[in-house]
Short mmCIF file of C-alpha atoms and ligand atoms in Angstrom, two decimals:
data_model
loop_
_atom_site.label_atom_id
_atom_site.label_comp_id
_atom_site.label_asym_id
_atom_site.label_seq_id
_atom_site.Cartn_x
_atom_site.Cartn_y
_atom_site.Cartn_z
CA UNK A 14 0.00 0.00 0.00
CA UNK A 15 1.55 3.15 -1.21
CA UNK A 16 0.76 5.71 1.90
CA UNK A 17 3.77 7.93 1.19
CA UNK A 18 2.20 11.12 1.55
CA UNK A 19 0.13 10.91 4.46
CA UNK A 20 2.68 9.19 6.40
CA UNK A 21 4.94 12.28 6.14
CA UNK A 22 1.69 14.92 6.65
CA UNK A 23 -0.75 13.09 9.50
CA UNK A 24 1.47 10.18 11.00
CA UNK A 25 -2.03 9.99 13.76
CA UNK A 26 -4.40 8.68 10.41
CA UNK A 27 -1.17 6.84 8.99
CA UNK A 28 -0.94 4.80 12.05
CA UNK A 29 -4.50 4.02 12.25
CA UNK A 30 -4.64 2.89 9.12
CA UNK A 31 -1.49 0.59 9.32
CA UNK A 32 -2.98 -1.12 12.61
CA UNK A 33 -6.17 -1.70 10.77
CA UNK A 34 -4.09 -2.90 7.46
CA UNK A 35 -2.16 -5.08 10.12
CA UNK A 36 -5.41 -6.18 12.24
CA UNK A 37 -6.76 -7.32 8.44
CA UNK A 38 -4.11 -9.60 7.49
CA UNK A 39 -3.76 -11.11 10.77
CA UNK A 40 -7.32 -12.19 11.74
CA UNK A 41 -10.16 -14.74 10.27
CA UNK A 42 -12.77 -12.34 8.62
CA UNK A 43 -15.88 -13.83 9.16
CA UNK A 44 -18.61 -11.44 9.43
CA UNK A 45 -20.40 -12.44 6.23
CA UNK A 46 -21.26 -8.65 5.22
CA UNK A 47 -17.41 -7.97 4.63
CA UNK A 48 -15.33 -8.90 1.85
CA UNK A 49 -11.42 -7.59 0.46
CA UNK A 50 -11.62 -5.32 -2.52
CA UNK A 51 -9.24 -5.66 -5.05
CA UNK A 52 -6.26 -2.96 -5.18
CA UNK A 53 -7.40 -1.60 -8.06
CA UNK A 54 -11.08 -0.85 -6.33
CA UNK A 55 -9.20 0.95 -3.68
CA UNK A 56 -7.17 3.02 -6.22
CA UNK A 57 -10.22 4.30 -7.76
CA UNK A 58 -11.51 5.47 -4.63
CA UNK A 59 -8.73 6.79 -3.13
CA UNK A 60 -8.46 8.69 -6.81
CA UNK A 61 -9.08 12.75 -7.45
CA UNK A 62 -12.59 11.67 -8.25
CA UNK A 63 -13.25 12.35 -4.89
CA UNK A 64 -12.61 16.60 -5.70
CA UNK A 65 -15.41 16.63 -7.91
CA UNK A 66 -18.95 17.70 -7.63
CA UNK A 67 -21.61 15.98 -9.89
CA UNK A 68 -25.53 16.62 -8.70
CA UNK A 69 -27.39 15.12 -11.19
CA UNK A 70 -27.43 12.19 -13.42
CA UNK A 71 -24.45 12.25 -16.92
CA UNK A 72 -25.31 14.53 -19.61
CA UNK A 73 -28.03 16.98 -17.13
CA UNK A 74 -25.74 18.09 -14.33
CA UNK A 75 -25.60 20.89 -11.52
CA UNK A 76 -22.08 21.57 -12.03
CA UNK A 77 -19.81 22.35 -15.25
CA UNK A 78 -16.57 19.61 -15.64
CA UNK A 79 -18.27 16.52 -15.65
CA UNK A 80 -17.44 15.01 -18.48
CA UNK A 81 -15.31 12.54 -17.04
CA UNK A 82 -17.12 11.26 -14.24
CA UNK A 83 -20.19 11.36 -16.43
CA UNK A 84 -18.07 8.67 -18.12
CA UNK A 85 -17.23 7.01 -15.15
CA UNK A 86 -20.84 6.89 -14.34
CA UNK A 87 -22.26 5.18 -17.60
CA UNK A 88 -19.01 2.62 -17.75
CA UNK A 89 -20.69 1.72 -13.88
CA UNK A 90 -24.05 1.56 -15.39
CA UNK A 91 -23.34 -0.22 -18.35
CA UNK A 92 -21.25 -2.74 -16.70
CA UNK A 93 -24.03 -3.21 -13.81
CA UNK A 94 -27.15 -3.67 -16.24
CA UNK A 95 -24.79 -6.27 -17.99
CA UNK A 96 -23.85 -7.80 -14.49
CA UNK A 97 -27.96 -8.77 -13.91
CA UNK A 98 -29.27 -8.47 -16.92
CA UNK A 99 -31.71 -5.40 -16.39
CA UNK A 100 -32.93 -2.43 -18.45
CA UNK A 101 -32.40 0.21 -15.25
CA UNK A 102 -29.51 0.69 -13.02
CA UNK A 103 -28.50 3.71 -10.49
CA UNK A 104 -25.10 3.63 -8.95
CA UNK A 105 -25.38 6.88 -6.32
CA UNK A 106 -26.89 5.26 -3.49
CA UNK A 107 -24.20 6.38 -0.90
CA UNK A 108 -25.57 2.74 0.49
CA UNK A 109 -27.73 -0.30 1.15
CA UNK A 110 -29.72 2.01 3.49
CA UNK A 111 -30.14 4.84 1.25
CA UNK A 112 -30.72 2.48 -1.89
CA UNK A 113 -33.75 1.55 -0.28
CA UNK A 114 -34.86 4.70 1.19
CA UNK A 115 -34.57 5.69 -2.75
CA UNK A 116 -37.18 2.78 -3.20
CA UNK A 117 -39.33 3.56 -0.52
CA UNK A 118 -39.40 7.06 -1.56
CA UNK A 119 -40.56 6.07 -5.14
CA UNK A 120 -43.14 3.55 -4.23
CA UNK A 121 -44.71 4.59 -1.18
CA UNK A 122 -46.16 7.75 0.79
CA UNK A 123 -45.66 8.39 3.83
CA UNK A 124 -47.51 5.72 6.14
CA UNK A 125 -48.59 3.51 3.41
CA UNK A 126 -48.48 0.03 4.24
CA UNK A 127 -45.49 -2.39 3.99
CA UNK A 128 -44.47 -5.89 4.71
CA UNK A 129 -40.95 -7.15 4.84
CA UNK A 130 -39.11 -10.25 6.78
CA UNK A 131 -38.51 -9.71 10.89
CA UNK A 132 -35.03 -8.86 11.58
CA UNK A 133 -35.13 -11.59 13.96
CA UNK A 134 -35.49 -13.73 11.31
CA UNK A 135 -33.11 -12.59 9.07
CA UNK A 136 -34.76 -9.37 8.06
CA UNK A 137 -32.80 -5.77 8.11
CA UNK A 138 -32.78 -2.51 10.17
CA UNK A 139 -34.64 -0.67 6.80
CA UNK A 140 -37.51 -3.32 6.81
CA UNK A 141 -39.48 -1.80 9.37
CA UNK A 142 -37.34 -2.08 12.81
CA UNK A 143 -39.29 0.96 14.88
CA UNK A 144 -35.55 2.66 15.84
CA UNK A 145 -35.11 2.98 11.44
CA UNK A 146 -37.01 5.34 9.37
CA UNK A 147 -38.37 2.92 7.65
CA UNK A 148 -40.93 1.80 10.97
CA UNK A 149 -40.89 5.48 11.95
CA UNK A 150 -42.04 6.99 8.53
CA UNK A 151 -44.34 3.70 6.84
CA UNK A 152 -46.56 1.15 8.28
CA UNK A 153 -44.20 -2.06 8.82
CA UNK A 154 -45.64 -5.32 8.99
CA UNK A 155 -43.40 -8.41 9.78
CA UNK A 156 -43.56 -11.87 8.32
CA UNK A 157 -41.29 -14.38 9.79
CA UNK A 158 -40.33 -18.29 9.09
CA UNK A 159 -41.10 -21.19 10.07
CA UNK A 160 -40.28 -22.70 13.40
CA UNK A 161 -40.03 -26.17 12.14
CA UNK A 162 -37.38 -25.22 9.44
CA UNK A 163 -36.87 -21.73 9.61
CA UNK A 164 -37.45 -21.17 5.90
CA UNK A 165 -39.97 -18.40 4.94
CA UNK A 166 -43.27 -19.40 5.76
CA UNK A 167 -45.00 -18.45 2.98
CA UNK A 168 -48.48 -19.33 4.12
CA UNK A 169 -47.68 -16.63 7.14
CA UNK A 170 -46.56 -14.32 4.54
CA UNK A 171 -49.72 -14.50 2.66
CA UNK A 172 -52.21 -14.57 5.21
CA UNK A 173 -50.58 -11.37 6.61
CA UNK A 174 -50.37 -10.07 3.03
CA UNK A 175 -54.32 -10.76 2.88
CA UNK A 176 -55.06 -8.98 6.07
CA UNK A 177 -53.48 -5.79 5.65
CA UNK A 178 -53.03 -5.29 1.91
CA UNK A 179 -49.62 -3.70 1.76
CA UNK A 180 -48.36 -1.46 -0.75
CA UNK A 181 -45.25 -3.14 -0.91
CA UNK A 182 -43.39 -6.33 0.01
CA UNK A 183 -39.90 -7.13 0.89
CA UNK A 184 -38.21 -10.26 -0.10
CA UNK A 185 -34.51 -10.74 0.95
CA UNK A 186 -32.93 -9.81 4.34
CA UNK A 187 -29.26 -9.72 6.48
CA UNK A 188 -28.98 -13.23 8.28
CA UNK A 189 -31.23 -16.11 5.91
CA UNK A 190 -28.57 -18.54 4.77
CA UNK A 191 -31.02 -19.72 2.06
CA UNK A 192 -32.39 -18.60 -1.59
CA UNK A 193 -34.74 -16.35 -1.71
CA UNK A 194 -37.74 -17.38 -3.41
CA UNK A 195 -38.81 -15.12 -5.55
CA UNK A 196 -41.07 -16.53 -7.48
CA UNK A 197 -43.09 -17.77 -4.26
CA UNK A 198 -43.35 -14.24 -3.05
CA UNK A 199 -44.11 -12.46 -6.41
CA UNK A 200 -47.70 -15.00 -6.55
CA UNK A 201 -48.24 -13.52 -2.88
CA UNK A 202 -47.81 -9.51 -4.06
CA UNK A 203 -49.92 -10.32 -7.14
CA UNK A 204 -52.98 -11.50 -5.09
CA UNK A 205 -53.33 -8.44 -3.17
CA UNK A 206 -51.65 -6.08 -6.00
CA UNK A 207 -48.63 -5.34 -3.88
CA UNK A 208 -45.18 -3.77 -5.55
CA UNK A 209 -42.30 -6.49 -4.77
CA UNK A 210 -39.24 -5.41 -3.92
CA UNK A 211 -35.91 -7.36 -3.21
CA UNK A 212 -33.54 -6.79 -1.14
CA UNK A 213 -29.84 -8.44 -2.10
CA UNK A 214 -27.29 -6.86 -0.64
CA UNK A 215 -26.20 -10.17 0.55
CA UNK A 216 -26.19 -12.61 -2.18
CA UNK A 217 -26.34 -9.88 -4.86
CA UNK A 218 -22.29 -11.05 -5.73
CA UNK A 219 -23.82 -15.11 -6.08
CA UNK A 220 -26.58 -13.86 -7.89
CA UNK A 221 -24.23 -12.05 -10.73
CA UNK A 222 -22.71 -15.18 -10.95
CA UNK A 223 -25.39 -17.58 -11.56
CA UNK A 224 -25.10 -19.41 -8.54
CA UNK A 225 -28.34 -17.74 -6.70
CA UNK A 226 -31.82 -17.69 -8.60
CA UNK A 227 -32.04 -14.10 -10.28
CA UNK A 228 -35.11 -11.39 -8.48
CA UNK A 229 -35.82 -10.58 -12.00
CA UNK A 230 -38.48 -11.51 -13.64
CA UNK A 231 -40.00 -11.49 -10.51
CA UNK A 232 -39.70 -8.53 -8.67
CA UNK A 233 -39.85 -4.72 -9.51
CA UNK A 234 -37.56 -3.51 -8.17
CA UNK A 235 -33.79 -5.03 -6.38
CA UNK A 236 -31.45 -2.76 -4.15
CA UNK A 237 -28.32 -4.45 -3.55
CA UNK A 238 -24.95 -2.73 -1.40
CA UNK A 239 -21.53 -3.36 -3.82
CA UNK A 240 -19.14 -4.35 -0.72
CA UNK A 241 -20.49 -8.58 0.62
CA UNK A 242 -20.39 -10.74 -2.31
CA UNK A 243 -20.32 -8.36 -5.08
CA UNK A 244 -16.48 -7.05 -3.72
CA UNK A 245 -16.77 -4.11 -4.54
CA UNK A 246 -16.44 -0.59 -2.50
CA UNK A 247 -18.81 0.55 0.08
CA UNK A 248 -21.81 1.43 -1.64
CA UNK A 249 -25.83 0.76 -2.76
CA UNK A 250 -27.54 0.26 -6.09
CA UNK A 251 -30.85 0.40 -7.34
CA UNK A 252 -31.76 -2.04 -10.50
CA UNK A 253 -34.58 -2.84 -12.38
CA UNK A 254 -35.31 -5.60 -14.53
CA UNK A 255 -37.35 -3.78 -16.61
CA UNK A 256 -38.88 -0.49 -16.62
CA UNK A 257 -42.19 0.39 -16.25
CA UNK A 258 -44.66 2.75 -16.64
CA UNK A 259 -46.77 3.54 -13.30
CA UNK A 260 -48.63 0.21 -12.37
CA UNK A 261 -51.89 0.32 -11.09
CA UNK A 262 -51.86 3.74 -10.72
CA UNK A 263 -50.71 3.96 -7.43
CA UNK A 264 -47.27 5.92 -7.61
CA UNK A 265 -47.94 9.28 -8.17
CA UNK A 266 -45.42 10.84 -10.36
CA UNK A 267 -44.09 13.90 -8.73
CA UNK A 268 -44.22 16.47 -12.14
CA UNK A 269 -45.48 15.69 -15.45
CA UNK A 270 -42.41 14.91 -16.82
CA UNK A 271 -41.66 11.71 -15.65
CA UNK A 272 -43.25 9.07 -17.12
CA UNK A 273 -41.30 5.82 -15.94
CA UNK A 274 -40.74 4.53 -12.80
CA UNK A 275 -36.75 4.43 -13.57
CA UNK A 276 -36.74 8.64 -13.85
CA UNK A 277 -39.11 8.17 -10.85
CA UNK A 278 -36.21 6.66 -8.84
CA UNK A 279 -33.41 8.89 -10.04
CA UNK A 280 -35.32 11.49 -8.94
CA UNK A 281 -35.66 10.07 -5.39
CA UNK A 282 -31.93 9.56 -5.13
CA UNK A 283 -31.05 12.42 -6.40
CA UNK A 284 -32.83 15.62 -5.30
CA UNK A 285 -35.03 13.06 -3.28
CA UNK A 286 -32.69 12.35 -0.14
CA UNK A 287 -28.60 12.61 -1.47
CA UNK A 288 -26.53 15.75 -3.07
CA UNK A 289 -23.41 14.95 -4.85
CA UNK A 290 -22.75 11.28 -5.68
CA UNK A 291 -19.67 10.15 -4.54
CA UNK A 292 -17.63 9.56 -8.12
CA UNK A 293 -14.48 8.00 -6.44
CA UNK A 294 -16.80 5.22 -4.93
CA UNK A 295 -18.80 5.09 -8.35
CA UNK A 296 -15.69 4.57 -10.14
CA UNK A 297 -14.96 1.94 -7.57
CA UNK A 298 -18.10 -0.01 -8.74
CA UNK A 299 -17.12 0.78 -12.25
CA UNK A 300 -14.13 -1.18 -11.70
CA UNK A 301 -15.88 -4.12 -8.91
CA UNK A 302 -18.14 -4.66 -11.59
CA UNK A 303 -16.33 -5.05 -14.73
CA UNK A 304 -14.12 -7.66 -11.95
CA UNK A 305 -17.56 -9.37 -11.46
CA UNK A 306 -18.35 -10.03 -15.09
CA UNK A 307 -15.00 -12.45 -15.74
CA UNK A 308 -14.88 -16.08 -15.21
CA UNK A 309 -12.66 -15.66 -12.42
CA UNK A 310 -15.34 -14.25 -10.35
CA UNK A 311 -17.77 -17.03 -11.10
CA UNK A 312 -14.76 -19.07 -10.35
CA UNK A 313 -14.54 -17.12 -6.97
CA UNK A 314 -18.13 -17.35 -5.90
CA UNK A 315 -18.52 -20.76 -7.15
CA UNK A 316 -15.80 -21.31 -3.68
CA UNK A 317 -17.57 -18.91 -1.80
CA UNK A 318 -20.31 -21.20 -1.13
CA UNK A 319 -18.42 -24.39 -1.37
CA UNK A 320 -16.52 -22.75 1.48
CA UNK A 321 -19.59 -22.02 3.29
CA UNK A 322 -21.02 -25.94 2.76
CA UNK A 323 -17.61 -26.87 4.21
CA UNK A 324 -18.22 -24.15 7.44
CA UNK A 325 -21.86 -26.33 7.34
CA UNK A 326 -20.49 -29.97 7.35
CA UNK A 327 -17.91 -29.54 9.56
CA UNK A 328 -20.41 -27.46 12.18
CA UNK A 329 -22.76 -29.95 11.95
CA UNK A 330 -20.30 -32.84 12.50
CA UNK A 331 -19.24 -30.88 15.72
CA UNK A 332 -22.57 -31.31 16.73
CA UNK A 333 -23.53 -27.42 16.27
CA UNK A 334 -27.80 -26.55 15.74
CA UNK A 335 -27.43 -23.81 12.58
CA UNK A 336 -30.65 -21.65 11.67
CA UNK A 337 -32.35 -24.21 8.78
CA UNK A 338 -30.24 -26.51 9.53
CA UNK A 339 -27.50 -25.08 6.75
CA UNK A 340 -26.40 -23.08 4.27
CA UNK A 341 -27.01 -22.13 0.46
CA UNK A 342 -25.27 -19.21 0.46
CA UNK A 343 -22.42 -17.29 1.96
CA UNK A 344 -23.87 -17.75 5.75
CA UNK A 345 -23.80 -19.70 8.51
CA UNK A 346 -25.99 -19.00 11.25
CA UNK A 347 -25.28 -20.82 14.25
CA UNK A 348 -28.00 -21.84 17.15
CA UNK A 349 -25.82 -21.36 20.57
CA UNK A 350 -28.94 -22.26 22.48
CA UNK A 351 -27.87 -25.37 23.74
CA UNK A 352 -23.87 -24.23 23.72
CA UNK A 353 -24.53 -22.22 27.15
CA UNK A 354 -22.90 -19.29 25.40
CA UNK A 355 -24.95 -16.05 23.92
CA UNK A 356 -23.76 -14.37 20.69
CA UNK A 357 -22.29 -11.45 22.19
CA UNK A 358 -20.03 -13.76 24.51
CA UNK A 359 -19.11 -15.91 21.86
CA UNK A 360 -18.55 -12.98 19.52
CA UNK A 361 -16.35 -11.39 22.38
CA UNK A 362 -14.24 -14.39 23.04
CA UNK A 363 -13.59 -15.13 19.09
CA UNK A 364 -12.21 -11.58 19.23
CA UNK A 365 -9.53 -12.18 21.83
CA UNK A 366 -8.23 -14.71 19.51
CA UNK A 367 -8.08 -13.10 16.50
CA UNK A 368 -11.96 -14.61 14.67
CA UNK A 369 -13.64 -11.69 13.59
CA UNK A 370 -17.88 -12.52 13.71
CA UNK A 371 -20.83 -10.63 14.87
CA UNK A 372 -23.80 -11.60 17.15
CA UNK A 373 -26.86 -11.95 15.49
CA UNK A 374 -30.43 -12.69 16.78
CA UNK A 375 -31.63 -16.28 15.63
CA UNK A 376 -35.25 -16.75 14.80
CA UNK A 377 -37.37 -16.87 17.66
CA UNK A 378 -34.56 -15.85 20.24
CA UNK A 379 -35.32 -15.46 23.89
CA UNK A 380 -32.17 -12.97 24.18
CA UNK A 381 -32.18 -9.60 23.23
CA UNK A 382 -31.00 -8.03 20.58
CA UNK A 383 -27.94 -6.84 21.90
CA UNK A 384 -26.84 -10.24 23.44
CA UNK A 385 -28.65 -12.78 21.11
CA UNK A 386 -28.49 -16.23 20.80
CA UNK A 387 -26.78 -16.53 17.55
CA UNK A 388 -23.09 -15.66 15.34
CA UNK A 389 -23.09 -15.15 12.18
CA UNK A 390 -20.50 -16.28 9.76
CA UNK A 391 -19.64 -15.74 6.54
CA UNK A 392 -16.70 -17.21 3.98
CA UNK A 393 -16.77 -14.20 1.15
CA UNK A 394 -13.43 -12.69 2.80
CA UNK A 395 -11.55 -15.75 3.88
CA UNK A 396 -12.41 -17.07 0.06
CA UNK A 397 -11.05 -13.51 -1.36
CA UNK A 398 -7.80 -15.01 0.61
CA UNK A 399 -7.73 -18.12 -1.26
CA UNK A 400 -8.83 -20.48 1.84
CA UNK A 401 -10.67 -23.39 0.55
CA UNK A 402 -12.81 -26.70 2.01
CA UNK A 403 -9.72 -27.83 4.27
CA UNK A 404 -9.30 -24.27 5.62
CA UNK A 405 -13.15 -24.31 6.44
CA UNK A 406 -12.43 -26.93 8.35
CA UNK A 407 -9.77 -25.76 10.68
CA UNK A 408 -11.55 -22.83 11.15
CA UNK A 409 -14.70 -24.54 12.30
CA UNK A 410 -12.26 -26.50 14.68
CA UNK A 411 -10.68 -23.29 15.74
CA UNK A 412 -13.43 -21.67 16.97
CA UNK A 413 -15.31 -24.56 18.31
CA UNK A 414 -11.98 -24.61 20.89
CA UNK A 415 -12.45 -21.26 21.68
CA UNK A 416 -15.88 -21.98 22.25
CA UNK A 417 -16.15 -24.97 24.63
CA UNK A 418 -12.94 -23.67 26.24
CA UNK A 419 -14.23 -20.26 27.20
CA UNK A 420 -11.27 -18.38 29.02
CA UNK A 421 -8.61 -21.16 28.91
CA UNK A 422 -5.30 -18.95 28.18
CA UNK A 423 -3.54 -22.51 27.12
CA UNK A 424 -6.07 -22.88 24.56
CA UNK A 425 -6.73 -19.63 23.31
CA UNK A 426 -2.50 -19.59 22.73
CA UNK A 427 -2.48 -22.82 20.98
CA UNK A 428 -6.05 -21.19 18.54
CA UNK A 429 -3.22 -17.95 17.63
CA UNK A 430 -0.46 -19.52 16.63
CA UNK A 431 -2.59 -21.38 14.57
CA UNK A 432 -4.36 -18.50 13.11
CA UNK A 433 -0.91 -16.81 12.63
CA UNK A 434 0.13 -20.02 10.34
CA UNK A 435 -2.83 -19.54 8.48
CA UNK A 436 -3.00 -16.00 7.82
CA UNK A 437 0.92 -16.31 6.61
CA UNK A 438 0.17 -19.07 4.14
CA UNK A 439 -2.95 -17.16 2.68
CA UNK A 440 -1.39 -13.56 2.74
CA UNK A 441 -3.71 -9.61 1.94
CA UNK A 442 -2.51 -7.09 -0.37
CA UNK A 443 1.04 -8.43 -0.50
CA UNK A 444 1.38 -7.82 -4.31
N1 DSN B 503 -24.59 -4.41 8.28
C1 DSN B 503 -25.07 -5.27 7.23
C2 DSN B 503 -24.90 -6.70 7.54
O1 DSN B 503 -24.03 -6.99 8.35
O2 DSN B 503 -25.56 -7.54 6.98
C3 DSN B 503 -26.48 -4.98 6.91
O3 DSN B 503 -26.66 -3.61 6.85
#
């Protein structure tokens, strides 16, 4: 990493980021929402297309000198519509959160009725959870899934659907280790004449590559973040498979202009609820996403959730409970009910060695949110690494030590040194 200059000019920031650069190559990244960009993603965002204003949308901008970052901004587009195969893309979303506020803000007014998955079961903090705008501005209901499998329980989903006729559903979520079903939930929003929206900022990186069933045909409308499976810098997009005009009368378009529902969500992005787009991150998604269209990406995600069968088989063989019993994905949600351990503990004491994970609530937990009954993992990083089905395996080993050997210093010695051998032999940013 060339940090020549601010090294010599702010040694404070240079230092910080050298212990995080350090704390990176050192530890097992498992928190399943993180991933490694490429160095050539975090050239173009630490490039001068950070100095430049660009309000607007290419070719009908605020400011004078765009020309380049309008090209920037179409190379993103392009690439993305490519990428998933749609007619509509928007790359400004600052992120996930704000690529669905940019939805919400097209298809709904204020109060109108919504249904999206619980975040105890998966769900997200912009599907309705009462501290988000999204449960302080609309009218959230919650589906959740089943307690016998803890899939989707799609007769819930449509029952609830029935009842209070929402405006729009929400398919996808943060922690649900399995395929979305699209196709399941776009028969629900038809019978009650409900928009569909998914949300795939999780898989959205398996989905480019074929190895996840597509939202489109199904849905209207998919936001996705660029930085989980995608790899790509921090950021949100908006897509649609095809444009539309309207449906059922129920957006109202906010000047006689607009027409589509694609100028309808430009214009929520942008003057709706951002400014300037951030070009040095767009150009970062340029660049993630002309890296997601090769075969070596399909290559890469194709291990991504080999990895995460591995995490699954060698779990279950140590006699771990995971949420639906496994994986399709890039998760692993693990059960610590019967462990004697909460999340946060567990999430604490994988820290001390060196296993980065996160707490997360498991369906139907009896622990709150902030202590939870559940960690999530996730193999998108340790795959950017190269670690394959044998690594998986030593990690699940790893942590299960740490785990049924809560605060034994011998142990938790032996776990580092291992975790030292294996971050040497699978080295970050060394070339
Ligand atoms: N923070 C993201 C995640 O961990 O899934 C969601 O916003």
């Amino acid at each position: 990493m060339n940090l020549e200059n601010i090294k010599r000019d702010d040694i404070d920031v240079y230092n910080i980021i050298e212990s995080e650069l350090f704390r990176q190559r050192n530890t097992l990244e498992l928190i399943a929402s993180e991933n490694f960009t490429s160095k050539s993603v975090l050239e173009a965002v630490g490039s001068v297309l950070t100095n430049k204003y660009a309000e607007g949308y290419p070719g009908r901008r605020y400011y004078g000198g765009c020309e380049h970052v309008d090209e920037v901004e179409n190379l993103a587009k392009d690439r993305l519509k490519k990428l998933f195969k749609c007619e509509y893309a928007n790359v400004q979303p600052h992120s996930g959160s704000q690529a669905n506020m940019g939805v919400f803000l097209t298809f709904l007014n204020q109060n109108d009725t919504v249904l999206g998955l619980d975040l105890a079961h998966g769900g997200h903090l912009t599907h309705g959870s009462k501290v988000n705008f999204s449960g302080k501005i609309y009218n959230f209901y919650s589906y959740g899934v089943s307690k016998e499998n803890h899939r989707v329980d799609f007769d819930q989903v449509a029952k609830i659907a029935k009842k209070i006729k929402p405006k729009l559903i929400i398919c996808g979520g943060s922690a649900y280790p399995r395929f979305i079903e699209f196709e399941k939930f776009k028969e629900i929003a038809d019978s009650v004449n409900a928009y569909l929206m998914a949300d795939v900022a999780h898989p959205s990186g398996l989905i480019a590559s074929g190895l996840h069933p597509s939202p489109f045909p199904h849905c209207d409308v998919a936001t996705s973040t660029t930085h989980k499976t995608l790899r790509g810098p921090r950021g949100g997009i908006i897509l649609l498979g095809k444009d539309f005009k309207n449906k059922w009368g129920k957006i109202a378009p906010k000047s006689g202009r607009i027409k589509n529902v694609s100028e309808l969500l430009d214009s929520s992005v942008m003057p709706g609820i951002q400014g300037g787009p951030l070009m040095h991150v767009i150009a970062g998604k340029a660049v993630a996403f002309k890296e997601a269209l090769s075969n070596e990406f399909k290559s890469y995600c194709q291990n991504i959730v080999s990895n995460a069968k591995a995490l699954e088989q060698a779990f279950l063989s140590l006699d771990y409970d995971l949420v639906s019993g496994g994986t399709d994905t890039h998760i692993v949600l693990i059960d610590l009910t019967k462990n004697n351990i909460s999340g946060k503990k567990a999430e604490f004491e994988l820290e001390k060695v060196g296993i980065t994970t996160n707490k997360n609530m498991i369906p139907f937990d009896e622990r709150s949110p902030l202590v939870t009954s559940g960690i999530r993992l996730g193999t998108p990083s340790l795959t950017s690494r190269g670690m394959g089905n044998d690594e998986m395996k030593i990690v699940a080993k790893l942590i299960d030590e740490i785990l049924t050997n809560k605060g034994n210093e011998y142990k938790y010695e032996k776990v580092k040194n291992h975790i030292a051998e294996l971050c040497n032999s699978f080295p970050l940013y060394n070339k």
